mmCIF file with all atom_site columns, C-alpha atoms in Angstrom:
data_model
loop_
_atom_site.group_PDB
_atom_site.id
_atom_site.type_symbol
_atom_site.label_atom_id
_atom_site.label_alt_id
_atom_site.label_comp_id
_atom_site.label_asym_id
_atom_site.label_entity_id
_atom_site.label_seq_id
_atom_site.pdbx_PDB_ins_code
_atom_site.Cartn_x
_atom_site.Cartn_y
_atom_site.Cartn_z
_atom_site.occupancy
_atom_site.B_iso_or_equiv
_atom_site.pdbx_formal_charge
_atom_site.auth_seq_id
_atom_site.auth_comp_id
_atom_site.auth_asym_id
_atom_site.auth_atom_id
_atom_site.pdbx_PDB_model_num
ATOM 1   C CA . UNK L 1 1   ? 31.905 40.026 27.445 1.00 0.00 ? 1   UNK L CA 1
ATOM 2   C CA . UNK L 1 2   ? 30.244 40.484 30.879 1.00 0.00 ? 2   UNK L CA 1
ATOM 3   C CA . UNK L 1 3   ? 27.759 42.834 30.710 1.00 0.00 ? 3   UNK L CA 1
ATOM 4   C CA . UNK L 1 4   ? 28.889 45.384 33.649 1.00 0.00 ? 4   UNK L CA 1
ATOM 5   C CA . UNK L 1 5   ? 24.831 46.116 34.620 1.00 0.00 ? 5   UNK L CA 1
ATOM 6   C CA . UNK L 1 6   ? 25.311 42.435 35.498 1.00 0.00 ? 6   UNK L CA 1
ATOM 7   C CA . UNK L 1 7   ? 27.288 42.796 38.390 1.00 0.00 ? 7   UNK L CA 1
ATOM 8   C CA . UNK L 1 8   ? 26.369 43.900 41.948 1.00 0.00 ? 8   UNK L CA 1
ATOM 9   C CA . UNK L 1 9   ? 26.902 47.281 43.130 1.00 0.00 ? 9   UNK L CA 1
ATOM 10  C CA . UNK L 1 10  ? 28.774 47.727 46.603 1.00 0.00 ? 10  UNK L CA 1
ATOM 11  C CA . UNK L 1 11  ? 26.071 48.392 49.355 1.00 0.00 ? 11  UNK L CA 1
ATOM 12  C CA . UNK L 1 12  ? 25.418 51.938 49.651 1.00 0.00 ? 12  UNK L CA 1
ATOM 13  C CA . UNK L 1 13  ? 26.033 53.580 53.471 1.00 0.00 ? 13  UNK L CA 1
ATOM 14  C CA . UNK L 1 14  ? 22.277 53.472 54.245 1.00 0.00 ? 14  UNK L CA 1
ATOM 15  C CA . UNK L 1 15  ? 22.158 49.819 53.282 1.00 0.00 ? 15  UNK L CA 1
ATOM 16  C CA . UNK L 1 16  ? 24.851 49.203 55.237 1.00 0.00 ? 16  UNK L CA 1
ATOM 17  C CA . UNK L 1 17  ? 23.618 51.235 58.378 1.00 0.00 ? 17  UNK L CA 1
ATOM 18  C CA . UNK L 1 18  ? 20.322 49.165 58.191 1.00 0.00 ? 18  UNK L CA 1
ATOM 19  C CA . UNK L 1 19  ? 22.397 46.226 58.351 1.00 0.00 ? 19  UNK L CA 1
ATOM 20  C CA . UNK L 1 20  ? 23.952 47.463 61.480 1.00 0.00 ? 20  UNK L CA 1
ATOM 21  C CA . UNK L 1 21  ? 20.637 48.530 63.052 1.00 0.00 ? 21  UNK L CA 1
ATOM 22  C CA . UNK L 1 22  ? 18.907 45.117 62.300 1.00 0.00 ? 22  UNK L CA 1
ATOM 23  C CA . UNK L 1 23  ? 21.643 42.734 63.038 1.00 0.00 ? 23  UNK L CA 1
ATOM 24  C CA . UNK L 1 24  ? 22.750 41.799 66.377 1.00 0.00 ? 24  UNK L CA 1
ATOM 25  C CA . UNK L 1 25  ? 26.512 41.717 66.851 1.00 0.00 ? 25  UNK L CA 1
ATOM 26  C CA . UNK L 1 26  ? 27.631 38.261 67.591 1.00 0.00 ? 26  UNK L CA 1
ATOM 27  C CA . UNK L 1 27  ? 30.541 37.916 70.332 1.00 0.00 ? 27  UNK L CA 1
ATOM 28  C CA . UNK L 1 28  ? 33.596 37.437 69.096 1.00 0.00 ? 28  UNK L CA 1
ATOM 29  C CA . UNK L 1 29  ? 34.832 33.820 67.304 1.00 0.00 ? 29  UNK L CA 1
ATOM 30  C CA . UNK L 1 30  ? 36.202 31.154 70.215 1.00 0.00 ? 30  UNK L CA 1
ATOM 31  C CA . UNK L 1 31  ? 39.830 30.860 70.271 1.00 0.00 ? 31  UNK L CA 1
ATOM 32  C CA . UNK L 1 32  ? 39.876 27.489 71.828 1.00 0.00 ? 32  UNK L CA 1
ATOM 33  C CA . UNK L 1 33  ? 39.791 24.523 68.908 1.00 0.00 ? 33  UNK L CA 1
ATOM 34  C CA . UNK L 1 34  ? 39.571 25.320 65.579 1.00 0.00 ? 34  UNK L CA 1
ATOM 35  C CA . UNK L 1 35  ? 38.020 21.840 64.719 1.00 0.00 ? 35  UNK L CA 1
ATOM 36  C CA . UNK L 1 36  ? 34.963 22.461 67.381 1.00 0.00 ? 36  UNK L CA 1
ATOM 37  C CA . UNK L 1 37  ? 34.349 25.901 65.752 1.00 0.00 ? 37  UNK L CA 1
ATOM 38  C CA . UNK L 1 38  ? 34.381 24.401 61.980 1.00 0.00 ? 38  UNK L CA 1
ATOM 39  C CA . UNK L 1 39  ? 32.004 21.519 63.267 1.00 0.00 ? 39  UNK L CA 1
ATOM 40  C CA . UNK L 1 40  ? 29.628 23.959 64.624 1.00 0.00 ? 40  UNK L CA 1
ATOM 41  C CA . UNK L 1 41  ? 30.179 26.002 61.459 1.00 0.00 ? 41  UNK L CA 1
ATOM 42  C CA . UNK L 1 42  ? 29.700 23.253 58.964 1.00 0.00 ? 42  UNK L CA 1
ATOM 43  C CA . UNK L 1 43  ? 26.387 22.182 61.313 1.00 0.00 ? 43  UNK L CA 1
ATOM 44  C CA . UNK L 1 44  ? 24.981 25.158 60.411 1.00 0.00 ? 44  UNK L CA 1
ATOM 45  C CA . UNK L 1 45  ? 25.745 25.140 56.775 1.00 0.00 ? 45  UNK L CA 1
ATOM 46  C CA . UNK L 1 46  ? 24.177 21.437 56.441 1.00 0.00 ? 46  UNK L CA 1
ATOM 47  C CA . UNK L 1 47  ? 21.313 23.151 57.841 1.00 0.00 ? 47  UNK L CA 1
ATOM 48  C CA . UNK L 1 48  ? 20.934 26.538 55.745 1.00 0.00 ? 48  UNK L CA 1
ATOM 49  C CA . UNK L 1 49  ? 22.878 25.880 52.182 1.00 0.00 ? 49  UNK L CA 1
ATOM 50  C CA . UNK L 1 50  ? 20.522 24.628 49.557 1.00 0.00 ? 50  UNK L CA 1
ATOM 51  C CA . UNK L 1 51  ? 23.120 22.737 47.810 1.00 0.00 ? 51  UNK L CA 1
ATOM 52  C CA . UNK L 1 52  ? 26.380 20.546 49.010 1.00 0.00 ? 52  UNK L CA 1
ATOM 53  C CA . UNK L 1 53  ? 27.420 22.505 52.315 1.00 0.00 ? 53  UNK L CA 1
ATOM 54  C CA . UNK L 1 54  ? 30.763 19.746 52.291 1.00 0.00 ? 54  UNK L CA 1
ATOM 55  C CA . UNK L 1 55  ? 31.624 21.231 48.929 1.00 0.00 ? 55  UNK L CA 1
ATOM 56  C CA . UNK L 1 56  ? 34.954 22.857 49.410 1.00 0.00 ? 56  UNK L CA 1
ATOM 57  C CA . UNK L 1 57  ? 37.456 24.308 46.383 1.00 0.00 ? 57  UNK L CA 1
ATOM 58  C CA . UNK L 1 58  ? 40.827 22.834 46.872 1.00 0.00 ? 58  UNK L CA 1
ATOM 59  C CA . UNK L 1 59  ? 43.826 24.797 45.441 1.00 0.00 ? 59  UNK L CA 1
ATOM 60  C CA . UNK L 1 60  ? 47.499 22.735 43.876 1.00 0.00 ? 60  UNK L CA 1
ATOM 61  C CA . UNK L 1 61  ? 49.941 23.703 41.819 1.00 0.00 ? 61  UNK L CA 1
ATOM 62  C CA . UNK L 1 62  ? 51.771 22.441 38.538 1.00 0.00 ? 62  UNK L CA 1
ATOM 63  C CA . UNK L 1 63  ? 54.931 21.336 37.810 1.00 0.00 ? 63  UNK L CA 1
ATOM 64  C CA . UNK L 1 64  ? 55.472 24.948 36.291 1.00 0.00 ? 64  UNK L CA 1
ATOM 65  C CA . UNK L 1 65  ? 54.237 26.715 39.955 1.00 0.00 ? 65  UNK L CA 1
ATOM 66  C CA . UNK L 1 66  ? 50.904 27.581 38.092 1.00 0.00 ? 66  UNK L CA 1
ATOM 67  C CA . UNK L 1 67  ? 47.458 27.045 40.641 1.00 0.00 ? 67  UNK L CA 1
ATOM 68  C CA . UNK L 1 68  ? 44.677 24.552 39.795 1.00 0.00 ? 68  UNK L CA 1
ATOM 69  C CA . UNK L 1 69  ? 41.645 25.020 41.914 1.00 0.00 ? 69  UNK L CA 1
ATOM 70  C CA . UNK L 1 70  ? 38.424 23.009 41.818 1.00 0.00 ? 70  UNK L CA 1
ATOM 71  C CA . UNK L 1 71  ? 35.656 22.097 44.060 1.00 0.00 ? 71  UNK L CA 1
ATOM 72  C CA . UNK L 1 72  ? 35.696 19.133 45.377 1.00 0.00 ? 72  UNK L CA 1
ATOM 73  C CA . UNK L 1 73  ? 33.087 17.189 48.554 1.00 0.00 ? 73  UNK L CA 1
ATOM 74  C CA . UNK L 1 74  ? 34.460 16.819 52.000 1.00 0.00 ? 74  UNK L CA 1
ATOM 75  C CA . UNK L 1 75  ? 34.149 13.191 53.445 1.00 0.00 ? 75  UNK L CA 1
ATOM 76  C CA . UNK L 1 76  ? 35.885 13.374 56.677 1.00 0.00 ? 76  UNK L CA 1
ATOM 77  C CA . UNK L 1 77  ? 36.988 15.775 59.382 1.00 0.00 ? 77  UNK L CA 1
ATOM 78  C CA . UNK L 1 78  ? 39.452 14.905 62.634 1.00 0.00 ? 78  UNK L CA 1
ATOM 79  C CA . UNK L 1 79  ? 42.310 16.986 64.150 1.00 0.00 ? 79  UNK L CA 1
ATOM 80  C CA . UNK L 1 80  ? 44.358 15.012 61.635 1.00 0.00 ? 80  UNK L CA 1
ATOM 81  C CA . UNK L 1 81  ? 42.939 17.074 59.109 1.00 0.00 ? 81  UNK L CA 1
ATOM 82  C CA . UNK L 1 82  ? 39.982 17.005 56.186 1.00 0.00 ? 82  UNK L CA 1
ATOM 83  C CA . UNK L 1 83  ? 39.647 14.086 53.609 1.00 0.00 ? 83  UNK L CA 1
ATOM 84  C CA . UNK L 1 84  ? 38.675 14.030 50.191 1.00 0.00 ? 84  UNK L CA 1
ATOM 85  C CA . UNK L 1 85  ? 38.663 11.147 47.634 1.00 0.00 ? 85  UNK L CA 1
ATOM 86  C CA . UNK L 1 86  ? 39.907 11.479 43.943 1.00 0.00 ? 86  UNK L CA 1
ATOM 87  C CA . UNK L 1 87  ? 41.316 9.344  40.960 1.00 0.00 ? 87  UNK L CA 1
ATOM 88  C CA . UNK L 1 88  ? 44.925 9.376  41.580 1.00 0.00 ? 88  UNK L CA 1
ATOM 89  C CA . UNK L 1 89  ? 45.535 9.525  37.936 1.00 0.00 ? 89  UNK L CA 1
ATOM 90  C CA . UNK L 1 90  ? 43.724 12.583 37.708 1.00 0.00 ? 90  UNK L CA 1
ATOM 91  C CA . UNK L 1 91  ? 45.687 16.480 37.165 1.00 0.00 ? 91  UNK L CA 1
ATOM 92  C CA . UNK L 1 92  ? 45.115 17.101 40.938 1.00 0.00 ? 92  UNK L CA 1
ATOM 93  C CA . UNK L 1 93  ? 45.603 13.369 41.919 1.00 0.00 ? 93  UNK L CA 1
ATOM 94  C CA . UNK L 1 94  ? 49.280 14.011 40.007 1.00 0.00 ? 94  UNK L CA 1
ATOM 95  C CA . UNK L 1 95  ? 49.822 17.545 40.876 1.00 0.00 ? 95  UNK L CA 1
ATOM 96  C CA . UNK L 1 96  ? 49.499 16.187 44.876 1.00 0.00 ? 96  UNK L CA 1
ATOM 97  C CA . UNK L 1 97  ? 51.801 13.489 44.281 1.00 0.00 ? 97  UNK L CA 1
ATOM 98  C CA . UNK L 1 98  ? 54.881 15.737 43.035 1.00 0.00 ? 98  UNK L CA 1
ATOM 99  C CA . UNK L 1 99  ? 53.958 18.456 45.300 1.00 0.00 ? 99  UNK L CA 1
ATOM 100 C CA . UNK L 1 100 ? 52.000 17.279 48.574 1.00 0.00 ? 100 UNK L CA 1
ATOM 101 C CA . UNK L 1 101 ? 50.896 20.642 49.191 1.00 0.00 ? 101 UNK L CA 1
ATOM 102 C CA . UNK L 1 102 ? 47.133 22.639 49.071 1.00 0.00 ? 102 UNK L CA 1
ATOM 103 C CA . UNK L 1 103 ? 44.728 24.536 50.067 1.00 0.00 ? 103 UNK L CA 1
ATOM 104 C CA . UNK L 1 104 ? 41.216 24.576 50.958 1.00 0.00 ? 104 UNK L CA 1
ATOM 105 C CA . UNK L 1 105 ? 38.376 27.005 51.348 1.00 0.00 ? 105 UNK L CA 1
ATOM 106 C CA . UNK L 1 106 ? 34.894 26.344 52.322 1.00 0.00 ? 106 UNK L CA 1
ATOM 107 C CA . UNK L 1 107 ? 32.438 29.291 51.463 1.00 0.00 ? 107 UNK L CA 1
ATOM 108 C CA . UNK L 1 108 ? 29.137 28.961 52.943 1.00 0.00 ? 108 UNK L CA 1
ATOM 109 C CA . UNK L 1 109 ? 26.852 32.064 51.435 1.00 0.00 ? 109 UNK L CA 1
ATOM 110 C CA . UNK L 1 110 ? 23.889 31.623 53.315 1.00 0.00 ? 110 UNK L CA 1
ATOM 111 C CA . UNK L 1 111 ? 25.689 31.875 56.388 1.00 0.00 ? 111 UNK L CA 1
ATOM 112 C CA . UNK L 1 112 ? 28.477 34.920 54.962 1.00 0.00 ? 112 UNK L CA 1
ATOM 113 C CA . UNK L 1 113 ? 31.168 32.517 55.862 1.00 0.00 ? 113 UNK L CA 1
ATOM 114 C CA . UNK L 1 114 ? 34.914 31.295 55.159 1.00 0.00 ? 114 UNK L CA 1
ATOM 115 C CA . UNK L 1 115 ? 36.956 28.885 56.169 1.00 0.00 ? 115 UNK L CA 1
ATOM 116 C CA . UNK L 1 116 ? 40.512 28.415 54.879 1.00 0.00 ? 116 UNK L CA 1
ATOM 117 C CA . UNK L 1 117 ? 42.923 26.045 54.953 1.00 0.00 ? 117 UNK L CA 1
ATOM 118 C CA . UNK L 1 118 ? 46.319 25.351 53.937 1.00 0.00 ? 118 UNK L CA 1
ATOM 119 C CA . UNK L 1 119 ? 48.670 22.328 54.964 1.00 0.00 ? 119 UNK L CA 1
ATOM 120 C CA . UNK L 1 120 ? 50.428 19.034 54.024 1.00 0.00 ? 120 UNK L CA 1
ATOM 121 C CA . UNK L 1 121 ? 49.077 16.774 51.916 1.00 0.00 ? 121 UNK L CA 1
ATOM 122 C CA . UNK L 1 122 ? 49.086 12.550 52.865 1.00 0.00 ? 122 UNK L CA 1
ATOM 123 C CA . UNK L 1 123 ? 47.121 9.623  51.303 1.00 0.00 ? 123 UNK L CA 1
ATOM 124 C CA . UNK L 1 124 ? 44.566 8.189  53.339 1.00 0.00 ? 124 UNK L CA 1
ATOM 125 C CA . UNK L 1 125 ? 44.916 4.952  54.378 1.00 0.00 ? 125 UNK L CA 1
ATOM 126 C CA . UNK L 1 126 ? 43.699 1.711  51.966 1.00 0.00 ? 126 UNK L CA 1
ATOM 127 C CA . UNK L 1 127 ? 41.286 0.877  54.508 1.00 0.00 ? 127 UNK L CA 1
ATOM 128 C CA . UNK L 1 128 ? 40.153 4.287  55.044 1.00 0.00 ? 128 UNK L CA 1
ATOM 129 C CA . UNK L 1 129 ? 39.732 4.653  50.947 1.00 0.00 ? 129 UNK L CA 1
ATOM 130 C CA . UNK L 1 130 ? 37.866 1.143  50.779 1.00 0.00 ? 130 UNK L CA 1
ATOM 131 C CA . UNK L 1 131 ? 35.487 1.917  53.645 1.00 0.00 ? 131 UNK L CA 1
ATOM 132 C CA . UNK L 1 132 ? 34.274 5.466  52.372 1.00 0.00 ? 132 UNK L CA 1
ATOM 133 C CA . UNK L 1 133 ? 34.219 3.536  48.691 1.00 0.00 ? 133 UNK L CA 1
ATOM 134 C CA . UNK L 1 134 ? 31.927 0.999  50.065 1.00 0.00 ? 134 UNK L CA 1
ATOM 135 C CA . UNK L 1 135 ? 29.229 3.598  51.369 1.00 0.00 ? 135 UNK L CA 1
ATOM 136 C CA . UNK L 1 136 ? 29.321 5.068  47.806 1.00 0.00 ? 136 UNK L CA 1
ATOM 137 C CA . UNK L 1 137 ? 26.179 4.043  45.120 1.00 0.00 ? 137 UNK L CA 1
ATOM 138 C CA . UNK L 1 138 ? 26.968 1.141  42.645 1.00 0.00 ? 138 UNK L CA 1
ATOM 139 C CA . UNK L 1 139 ? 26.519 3.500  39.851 1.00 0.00 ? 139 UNK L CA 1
ATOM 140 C CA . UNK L 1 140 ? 28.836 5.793  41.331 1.00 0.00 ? 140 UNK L CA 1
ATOM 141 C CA . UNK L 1 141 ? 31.624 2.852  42.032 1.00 0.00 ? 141 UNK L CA 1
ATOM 142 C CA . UNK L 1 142 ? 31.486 1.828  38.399 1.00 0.00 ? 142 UNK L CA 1
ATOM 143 C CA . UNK L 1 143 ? 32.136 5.237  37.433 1.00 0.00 ? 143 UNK L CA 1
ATOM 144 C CA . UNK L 1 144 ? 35.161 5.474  39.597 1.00 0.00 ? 144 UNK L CA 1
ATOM 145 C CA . UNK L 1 145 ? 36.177 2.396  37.197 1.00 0.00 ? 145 UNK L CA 1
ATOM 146 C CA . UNK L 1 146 ? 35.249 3.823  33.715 1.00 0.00 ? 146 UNK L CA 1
ATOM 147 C CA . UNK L 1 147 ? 36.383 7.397  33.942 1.00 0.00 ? 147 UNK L CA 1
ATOM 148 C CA . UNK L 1 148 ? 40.040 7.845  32.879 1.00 0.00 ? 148 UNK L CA 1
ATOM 149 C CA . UNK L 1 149 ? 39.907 11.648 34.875 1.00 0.00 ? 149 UNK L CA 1
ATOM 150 C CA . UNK L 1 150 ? 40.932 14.607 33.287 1.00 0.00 ? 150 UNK L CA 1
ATOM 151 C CA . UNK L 1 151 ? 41.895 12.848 30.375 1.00 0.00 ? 151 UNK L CA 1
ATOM 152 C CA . UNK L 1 152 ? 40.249 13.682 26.763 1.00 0.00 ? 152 UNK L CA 1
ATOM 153 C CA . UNK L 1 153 ? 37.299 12.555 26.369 1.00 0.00 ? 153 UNK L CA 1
ATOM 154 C CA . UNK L 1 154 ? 36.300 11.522 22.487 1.00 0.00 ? 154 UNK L CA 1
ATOM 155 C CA . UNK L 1 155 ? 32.611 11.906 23.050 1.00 0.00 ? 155 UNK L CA 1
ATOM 156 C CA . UNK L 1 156 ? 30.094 10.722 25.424 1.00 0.00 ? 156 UNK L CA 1
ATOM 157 C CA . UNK L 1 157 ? 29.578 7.870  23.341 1.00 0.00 ? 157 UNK L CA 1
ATOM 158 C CA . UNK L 1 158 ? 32.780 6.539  24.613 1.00 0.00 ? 158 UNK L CA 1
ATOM 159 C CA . UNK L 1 159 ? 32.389 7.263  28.426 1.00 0.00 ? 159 UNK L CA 1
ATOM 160 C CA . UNK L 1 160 ? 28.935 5.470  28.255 1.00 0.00 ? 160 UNK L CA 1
ATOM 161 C CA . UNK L 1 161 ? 30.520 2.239  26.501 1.00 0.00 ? 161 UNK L CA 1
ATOM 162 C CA . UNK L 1 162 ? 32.976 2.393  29.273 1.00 0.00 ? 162 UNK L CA 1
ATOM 163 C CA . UNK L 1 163 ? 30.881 2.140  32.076 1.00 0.00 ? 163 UNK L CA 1
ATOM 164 C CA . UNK L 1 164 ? 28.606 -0.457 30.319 1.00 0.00 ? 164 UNK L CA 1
ATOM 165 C CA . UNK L 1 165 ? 31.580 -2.601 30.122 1.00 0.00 ? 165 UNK L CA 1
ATOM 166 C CA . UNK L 1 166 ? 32.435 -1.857 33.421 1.00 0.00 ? 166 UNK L CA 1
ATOM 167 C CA . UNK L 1 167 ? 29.097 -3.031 34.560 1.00 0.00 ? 167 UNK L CA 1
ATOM 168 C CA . UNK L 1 168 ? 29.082 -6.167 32.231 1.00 0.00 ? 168 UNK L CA 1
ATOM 169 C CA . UNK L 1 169 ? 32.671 -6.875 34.160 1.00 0.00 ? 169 UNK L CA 1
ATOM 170 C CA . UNK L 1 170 ? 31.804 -6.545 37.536 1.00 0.00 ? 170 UNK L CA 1
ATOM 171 C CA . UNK L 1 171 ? 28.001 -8.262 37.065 1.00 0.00 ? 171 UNK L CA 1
ATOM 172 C CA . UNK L 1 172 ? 25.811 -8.087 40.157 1.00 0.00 ? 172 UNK L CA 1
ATOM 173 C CA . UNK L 1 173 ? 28.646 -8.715 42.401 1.00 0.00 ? 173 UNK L CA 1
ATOM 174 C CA . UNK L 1 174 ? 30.614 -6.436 44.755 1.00 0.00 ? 174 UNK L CA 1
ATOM 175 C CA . UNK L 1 175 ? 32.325 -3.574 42.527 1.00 0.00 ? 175 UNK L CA 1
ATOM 176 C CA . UNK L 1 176 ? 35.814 -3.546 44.926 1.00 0.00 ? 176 UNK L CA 1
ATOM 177 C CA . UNK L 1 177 ? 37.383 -0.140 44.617 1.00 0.00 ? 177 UNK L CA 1
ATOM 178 C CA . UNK L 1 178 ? 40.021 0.447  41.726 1.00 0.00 ? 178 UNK L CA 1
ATOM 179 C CA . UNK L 1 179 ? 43.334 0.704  42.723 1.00 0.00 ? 179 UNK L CA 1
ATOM 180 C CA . UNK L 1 180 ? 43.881 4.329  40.923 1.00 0.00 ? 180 UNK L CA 1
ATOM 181 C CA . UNK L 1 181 ? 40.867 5.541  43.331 1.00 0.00 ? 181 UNK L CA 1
ATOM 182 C CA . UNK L 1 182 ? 41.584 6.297  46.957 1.00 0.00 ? 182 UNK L CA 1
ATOM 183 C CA . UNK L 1 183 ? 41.936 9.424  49.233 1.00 0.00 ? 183 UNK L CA 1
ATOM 184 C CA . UNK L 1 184 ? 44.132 12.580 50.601 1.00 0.00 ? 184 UNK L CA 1
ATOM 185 C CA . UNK L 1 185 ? 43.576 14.427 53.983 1.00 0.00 ? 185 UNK L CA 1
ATOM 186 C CA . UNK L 1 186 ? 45.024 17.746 54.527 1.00 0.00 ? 186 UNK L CA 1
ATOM 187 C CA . UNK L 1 187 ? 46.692 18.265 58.031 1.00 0.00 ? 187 UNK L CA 1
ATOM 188 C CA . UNK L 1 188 ? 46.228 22.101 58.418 1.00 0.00 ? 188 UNK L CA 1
ATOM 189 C CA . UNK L 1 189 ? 49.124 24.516 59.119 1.00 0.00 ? 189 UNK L CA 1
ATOM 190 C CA . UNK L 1 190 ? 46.403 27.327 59.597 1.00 0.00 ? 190 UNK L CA 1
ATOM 191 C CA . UNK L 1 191 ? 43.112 27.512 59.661 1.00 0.00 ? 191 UNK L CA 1
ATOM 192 C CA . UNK L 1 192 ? 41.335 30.740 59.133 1.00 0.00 ? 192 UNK L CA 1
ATOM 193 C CA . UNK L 1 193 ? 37.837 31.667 60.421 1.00 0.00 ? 193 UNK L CA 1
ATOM 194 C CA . UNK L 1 194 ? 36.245 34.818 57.978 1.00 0.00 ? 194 UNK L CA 1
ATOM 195 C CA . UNK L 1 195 ? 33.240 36.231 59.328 1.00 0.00 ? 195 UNK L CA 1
ATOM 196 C CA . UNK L 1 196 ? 31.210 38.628 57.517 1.00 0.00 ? 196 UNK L CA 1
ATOM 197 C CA . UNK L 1 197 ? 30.368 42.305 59.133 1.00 0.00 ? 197 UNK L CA 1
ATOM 198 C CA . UNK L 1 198 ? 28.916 45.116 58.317 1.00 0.00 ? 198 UNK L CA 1
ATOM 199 C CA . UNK L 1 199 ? 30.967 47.916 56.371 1.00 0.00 ? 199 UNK L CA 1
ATOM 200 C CA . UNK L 1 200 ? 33.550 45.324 54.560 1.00 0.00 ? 200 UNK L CA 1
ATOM 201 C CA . UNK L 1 201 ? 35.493 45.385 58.399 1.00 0.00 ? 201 UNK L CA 1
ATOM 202 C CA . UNK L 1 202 ? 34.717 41.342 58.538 1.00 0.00 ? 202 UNK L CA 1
ATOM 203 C CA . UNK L 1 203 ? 36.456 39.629 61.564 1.00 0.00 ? 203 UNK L CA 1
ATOM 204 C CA . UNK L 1 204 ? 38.878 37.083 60.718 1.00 0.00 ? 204 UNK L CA 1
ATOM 205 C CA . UNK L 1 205 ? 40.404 34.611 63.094 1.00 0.00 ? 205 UNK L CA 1
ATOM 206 C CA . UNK L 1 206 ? 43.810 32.692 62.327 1.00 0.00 ? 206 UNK L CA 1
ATOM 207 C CA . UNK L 1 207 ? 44.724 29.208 63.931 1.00 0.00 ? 207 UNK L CA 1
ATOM 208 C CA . UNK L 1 208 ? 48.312 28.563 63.592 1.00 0.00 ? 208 UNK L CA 1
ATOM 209 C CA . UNK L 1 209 ? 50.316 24.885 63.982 1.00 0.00 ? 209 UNK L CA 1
ATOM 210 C CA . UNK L 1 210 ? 52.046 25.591 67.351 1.00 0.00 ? 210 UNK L CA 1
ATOM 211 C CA . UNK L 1 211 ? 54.146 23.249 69.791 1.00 0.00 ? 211 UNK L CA 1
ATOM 212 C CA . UNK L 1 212 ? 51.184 21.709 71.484 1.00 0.00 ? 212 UNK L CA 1
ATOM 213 C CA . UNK L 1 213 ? 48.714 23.133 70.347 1.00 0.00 ? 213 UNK L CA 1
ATOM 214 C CA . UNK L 1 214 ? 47.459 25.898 68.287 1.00 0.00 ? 214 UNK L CA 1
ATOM 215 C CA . UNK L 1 215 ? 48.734 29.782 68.120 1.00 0.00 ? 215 UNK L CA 1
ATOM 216 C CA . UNK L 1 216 ? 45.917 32.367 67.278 1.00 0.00 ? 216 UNK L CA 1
ATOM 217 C CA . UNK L 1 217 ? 46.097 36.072 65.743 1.00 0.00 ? 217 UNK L CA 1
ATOM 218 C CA . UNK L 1 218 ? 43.251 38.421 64.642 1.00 0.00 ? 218 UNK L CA 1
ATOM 219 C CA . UNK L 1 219 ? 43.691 40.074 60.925 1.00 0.00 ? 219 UNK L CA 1
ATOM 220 C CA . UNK L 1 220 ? 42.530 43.000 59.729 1.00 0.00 ? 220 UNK L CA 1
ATOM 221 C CA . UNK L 1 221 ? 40.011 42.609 57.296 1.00 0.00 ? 221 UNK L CA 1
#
């Protein structure tokens, strides 16, 4: 069990008033085009997150209703919505095709930053898939080949032999991309903008799917 001296206390009121007196409050998030304010947000998160600032969790459900959330890497971003690739075989691959549904959060520490995202799933297109495939490295196509995802695994002995045989298959020549490999995009419903501030009272900005456009609301944090 957790050790409870392990986890953070909540900032004390002098912490938090030297916060306040340090930090400059920023205006208020634009309520213009959600995609323009995630590209500027995810600009500055390539620039300040040590680690995989496209990593996002992605949220789907069961047959049984019951959530499965995992992270997963961005690849693409357009008003149609944000694209990630998968093996269709795997539990979210399968959990997407019986229920084209998810959601999506980005959470960008450095910067105290959310972004969520819930909508309608659809598959990319084949030429979409087998473009993004191609930019991927060789080792990295022949594991899309050898890995039966979230399947059991034996032992790493046998994941190993798999992508040896893979390799021995394909030889030095173009490794095409396997049919059970390809991508989703999820065309947001909402989009919501969290913003850290002082005292827990973050701001929060909602972008809802409206006729021609977007509808925005503020939330209380």
């Amino acid at each position: 069990m957790t050790e409870k001296t392990l986890i953070p206390a909540s900032p004390t009121e002098d912490e938090y008033v030297r916060q306040v007196a340090t930090a400059e409050p920023p205006p208020l998030l634009s309520e213009t085009d959600p995609f323009a304010l995630f590209d500027s947000w995810l600009k500055e998160a390539l620039q300040k997150e040590p680690n995989d600032a496209n990593a996002m969790a992605l949220a789907t459900a069961d047959a049984d209703g019951l959530p499965d959330v995992r992270m997963v890497l961005l690849k693409d971003v357009d008003p149609g919505g944000f694209v990630f690739y998968t093996n269709l075989e795997s539990a979210k691959g399968q959990e997407l095709a019986a229920n084209p549904k998810a959601a999506l959060l980005f959470h960008w520490k450095s910067l105290r930053r959310q972004v969520r995202v819930r909508g309608v799933v659809t598959p990319t297109t084949p030429e979409e898939a087998d473009a993004y495939f191609a930019t991927r490295a060789r080792p990295a196509q022949l594991g899309a080949w050898a890995s039966a995802q979230s399947r059991t695994l034996p032992d790493r002995l046998a994941l190993e032999k798999k992508i040896a045989e893979v390799g021995l298959r394909f030889g030095l020549g173009k490794v095409p991309r396997p049919p059970h490999w390809s991508g989703f995009r999820v065309a947001p419903q909402s989009i919501e903008f969290w913003r850290d501030r002082p005292f827990r009272l973050h701001e929060r900005l909602v972008f809802e799917r409206a006729e021609g456009g977007w509808a925005t609301r503020r939330l209380f944090p």
